[in-house]
mmCIF file of N, CA and C in Angstrom:
data_model
loop_
_atom_site.group_PDB
_atom_site.id
_atom_site.type_symbol
_atom_site.label_atom_id
_atom_site.label_comp_id
_atom_site.label_asym_id
_atom_site.label_seq_id
_atom_site.Cartn_x
_atom_site.Cartn_y
_atom_site.Cartn_z
ATOM 1 N N UNK A 1 -5.761 -6.544 1.316
ATOM 2 C CA UNK A 1 -6.505 -5.513 1.913
ATOM 3 C C UNK A 1 -7.906 -5.519 1.317
ATOM 4 N N UNK A 2 -8.930 -5.600 2.228
ATOM 5 C CA UNK A 2 -10.305 -5.636 1.751
ATOM 6 C C UNK A 2 -11.040 -4.436 2.304
ATOM 7 N N UNK A 3 -11.319 -3.405 1.432
ATOM 8 C CA UNK A 3 -11.929 -2.202 1.945
ATOM 9 C C UNK A 3 -13.325 -2.374 2.510
ATOM 10 N N UNK A 4 -13.982 -3.423 2.204
ATOM 11 C CA UNK A 4 -15.334 -3.675 2.724
ATOM 12 C C UNK A 4 -15.322 -4.455 4.081
ATOM 13 N N UNK A 5 -14.152 -4.805 4.513
ATOM 14 C CA UNK A 5 -13.969 -5.553 5.749
ATOM 15 C C UNK A 5 -14.048 -4.563 6.963
ATOM 16 N N UNK A 6 -14.430 -5.075 8.136
ATOM 17 C CA UNK A 6 -14.332 -4.278 9.346
ATOM 18 C C UNK A 6 -12.892 -4.006 9.764
ATOM 19 N N UNK A 7 -12.010 -4.772 9.329
ATOM 20 C CA UNK A 7 -10.529 -4.624 9.592
ATOM 21 C C UNK A 7 -9.789 -4.644 8.276
ATOM 22 N N UNK A 8 -9.942 -3.591 7.495
ATOM 23 C CA UNK A 8 -9.345 -3.560 6.136
ATOM 24 C C UNK A 8 -7.850 -3.575 6.116
ATOM 25 N N UNK A 9 -7.148 -3.280 7.146
ATOM 26 C CA UNK A 9 -5.670 -3.242 7.183
ATOM 27 C C UNK A 9 -5.120 -4.515 7.788
ATOM 28 N N UNK A 10 -5.869 -5.531 7.986
ATOM 29 C CA UNK A 10 -5.481 -6.814 8.559
ATOM 30 C C UNK A 10 -4.280 -7.326 7.794
ATOM 31 N N UNK A 11 -3.149 -7.616 8.509
ATOM 32 C CA UNK A 11 -1.965 -8.179 7.883
ATOM 33 C C UNK A 11 -0.927 -7.156 7.514
ATOM 34 N N UNK A 12 -1.292 -5.880 7.590
ATOM 35 C CA UNK A 12 -0.277 -4.777 7.286
ATOM 36 C C UNK A 12 0.548 -4.450 8.551
ATOM 37 N N UNK A 13 1.828 -4.110 8.326
ATOM 38 C CA UNK A 13 2.661 -3.674 9.334
ATOM 39 C C UNK A 13 3.063 -2.200 9.078
ATOM 40 N N UNK A 14 2.756 -1.271 9.955
ATOM 41 C CA UNK A 14 3.035 0.142 9.761
ATOM 42 C C UNK A 14 3.873 0.748 10.829
ATOM 43 N N UNK A 15 4.558 1.816 10.465
ATOM 44 C CA UNK A 15 5.309 2.613 11.414
ATOM 45 C C UNK A 15 4.699 4.007 11.438
ATOM 46 N N UNK A 16 4.391 4.522 12.601
ATOM 47 C CA UNK A 16 3.905 5.855 12.755
ATOM 48 C C UNK A 16 5.037 6.706 13.358
ATOM 49 N N UNK A 17 5.777 7.398 12.491
ATOM 50 C CA UNK A 17 6.895 8.239 12.962
ATOM 51 C C UNK A 17 6.377 9.531 13.472
ATOM 52 N N UNK A 18 6.821 9.882 14.708
ATOM 53 C CA UNK A 18 6.254 11.038 15.349
ATOM 54 C C UNK A 18 4.873 10.815 15.877
ATOM 55 N N UNK A 19 4.660 9.668 16.532
ATOM 56 C CA UNK A 19 3.338 9.132 16.909
ATOM 57 C C UNK A 19 2.723 10.042 17.983
ATOM 58 N N UNK A 20 3.460 10.810 18.740
ATOM 59 C CA UNK A 20 2.793 11.625 19.825
ATOM 60 C C UNK A 20 2.115 10.710 20.764
ATOM 61 N N UNK A 21 0.875 11.015 21.018
ATOM 62 C CA UNK A 21 0.083 10.163 21.940
ATOM 63 C C UNK A 21 -0.634 8.965 21.291
ATOM 64 N N UNK A 22 -0.413 8.759 19.974
ATOM 65 C CA UNK A 22 -0.949 7.608 19.316
ATOM 66 C C UNK A 22 -2.266 7.889 18.559
ATOM 67 N N UNK A 23 -2.541 9.136 18.308
ATOM 68 C CA UNK A 23 -3.796 9.531 17.658
ATOM 69 C C UNK A 23 -4.018 8.888 16.338
ATOM 70 N N UNK A 24 -2.974 8.589 15.544
ATOM 71 C CA UNK A 24 -3.118 7.930 14.276
ATOM 72 C C UNK A 24 -2.935 6.414 14.470
ATOM 73 N N UNK A 25 -2.042 6.010 15.361
ATOM 74 C CA UNK A 25 -1.713 4.620 15.614
ATOM 75 C C UNK A 25 -2.911 3.822 16.015
ATOM 76 N N UNK A 26 -3.722 4.394 16.906
ATOM 77 C CA UNK A 26 -4.823 3.639 17.468
ATOM 78 C C UNK A 26 -5.935 3.256 16.384
ATOM 79 N N UNK A 27 -6.396 4.166 15.635
ATOM 80 C CA UNK A 27 -7.406 3.776 14.565
ATOM 81 C C UNK A 27 -6.807 2.829 13.602
ATOM 82 N N UNK A 28 -5.532 2.990 13.223
ATOM 83 C CA UNK A 28 -4.890 2.022 12.298
ATOM 84 C C UNK A 28 -4.928 0.639 12.892
ATOM 85 N N UNK A 29 -4.622 0.526 14.166
ATOM 86 C CA UNK A 29 -4.605 -0.776 14.870
ATOM 87 C C UNK A 29 -6.016 -1.361 14.938
ATOM 88 N N UNK A 30 -6.978 -0.537 15.236
ATOM 89 C CA UNK A 30 -8.374 -0.999 15.298
ATOM 90 C C UNK A 30 -8.841 -1.566 13.907
ATOM 91 N N UNK A 31 -8.231 -0.984 12.855
ATOM 92 C CA UNK A 31 -8.556 -1.461 11.483
ATOM 93 C C UNK A 31 -7.730 -2.666 11.087
ATOM 94 N N UNK A 32 -6.971 -3.219 12.015
ATOM 95 C CA UNK A 32 -6.284 -4.486 11.781
ATOM 96 C C UNK A 32 -4.761 -4.411 11.602
ATOM 97 N N UNK A 33 -4.212 -3.204 11.399
ATOM 98 C CA UNK A 33 -2.765 -3.144 11.192
ATOM 99 C C UNK A 33 -2.010 -3.382 12.453
ATOM 100 N N UNK A 34 -0.779 -3.938 12.313
ATOM 101 C CA UNK A 34 0.149 -4.011 13.394
ATOM 102 C C UNK A 34 1.000 -2.680 13.352
ATOM 103 N N UNK A 35 0.868 -1.844 14.351
ATOM 104 C CA UNK A 35 1.431 -0.530 14.253
ATOM 105 C C UNK A 35 2.559 -0.335 15.258
ATOM 106 N N UNK A 36 3.685 0.182 14.864
ATOM 107 C CA UNK A 36 4.778 0.536 15.697
ATOM 108 C C UNK A 36 4.818 2.050 15.693
ATOM 109 N N UNK A 37 4.686 2.683 16.856
ATOM 110 C CA UNK A 37 4.787 4.105 16.935
ATOM 111 C C UNK A 37 6.116 4.549 17.569
ATOM 112 N N UNK A 38 6.782 5.514 16.956
ATOM 113 C CA UNK A 38 8.014 6.051 17.453
ATOM 114 C C UNK A 38 7.914 7.571 17.590
ATOM 115 N N UNK A 39 8.534 8.107 18.572
ATOM 116 C CA UNK A 39 8.529 9.589 18.808
ATOM 117 C C UNK A 39 9.824 9.979 19.493
ATOM 118 N N UNK A 40 10.322 11.123 19.142
ATOM 119 C CA UNK A 40 11.577 11.648 19.717
ATOM 120 C C UNK A 40 11.374 12.100 21.166
ATOM 121 N N UNK A 41 10.155 12.361 21.586
ATOM 122 C CA UNK A 41 9.855 12.868 22.919
ATOM 123 C C UNK A 41 9.465 11.718 23.819
ATOM 124 N N UNK A 42 10.273 11.371 24.809
ATOM 125 C CA UNK A 42 10.041 10.227 25.679
ATOM 126 C C UNK A 42 8.650 10.343 26.370
ATOM 127 N N UNK A 43 8.269 11.554 26.791
ATOM 128 C CA UNK A 43 6.981 11.706 27.403
ATOM 129 C C UNK A 43 5.828 11.300 26.524
ATOM 130 N N UNK A 44 5.921 11.570 25.195
ATOM 131 C CA UNK A 44 4.872 11.163 24.285
ATOM 132 C C UNK A 44 4.809 9.606 24.167
ATOM 133 N N UNK A 45 5.907 8.990 24.206
ATOM 134 C CA UNK A 45 5.924 7.510 24.129
ATOM 135 C C UNK A 45 5.284 6.955 25.377
ATOM 136 N N UNK A 46 5.610 7.500 26.538
ATOM 137 C CA UNK A 46 4.987 6.991 27.762
ATOM 138 C C UNK A 46 3.477 7.169 27.775
ATOM 139 N N UNK A 47 3.005 8.326 27.299
ATOM 140 C CA UNK A 47 1.598 8.611 27.243
ATOM 141 C C UNK A 47 0.926 7.619 26.267
ATOM 142 N N UNK A 48 1.522 7.371 25.073
ATOM 143 C CA UNK A 48 0.986 6.428 24.158
ATOM 144 C C UNK A 48 0.935 5.044 24.736
ATOM 145 N N UNK A 49 1.922 4.601 25.450
ATOM 146 C CA UNK A 49 1.874 3.272 26.069
ATOM 147 C C UNK A 49 0.788 3.141 27.094
ATOM 148 N N UNK A 50 0.605 4.201 27.937
ATOM 149 C CA UNK A 50 -0.477 4.162 28.899
ATOM 150 C C UNK A 50 -1.829 4.117 28.255
ATOM 151 N N UNK A 51 -1.981 4.893 27.231
ATOM 152 C CA UNK A 51 -3.261 4.911 26.499
ATOM 153 C C UNK A 51 -3.533 3.598 25.787
ATOM 154 N N UNK A 52 -2.502 3.026 25.123
ATOM 155 C CA UNK A 52 -2.646 1.758 24.468
ATOM 156 C C UNK A 52 -2.988 0.667 25.442
ATOM 157 N N UNK A 53 -2.445 0.684 26.628
ATOM 158 C CA UNK A 53 -2.796 -0.281 27.674
ATOM 159 C C UNK A 53 -4.244 -0.144 28.048
ATOM 160 N N UNK A 54 -4.740 1.034 28.144
ATOM 161 C CA UNK A 54 -6.094 1.293 28.569
ATOM 162 C C UNK A 54 -7.046 0.870 27.485
ATOM 163 N N UNK A 55 -6.703 1.040 26.226
ATOM 164 C CA UNK A 55 -7.501 0.650 25.097
ATOM 165 C C UNK A 55 -7.587 -0.816 24.970
ATOM 166 N N UNK A 56 -6.431 -1.549 25.239
ATOM 167 C CA UNK A 56 -6.430 -2.988 25.089
ATOM 168 C C UNK A 56 -7.199 -3.720 26.173
ATOM 169 N N UNK A 57 -7.333 -3.042 27.330
ATOM 170 C CA UNK A 57 -7.969 -3.772 28.476
ATOM 171 C C UNK A 57 -9.452 -3.825 28.301
#
């Protein structure tokens, strides 16, 4: 992990438990982490997937 890098979390794998719409997952991914978000509410997971697809495009 290089704090002076534009992607300081490059190479890290993280789990965001209770990810909701991905408000924490997205910035972590932009900083280089591979993030897996899980949530008990199916609607939240669907919203996060839609938003992630829009961000990636």
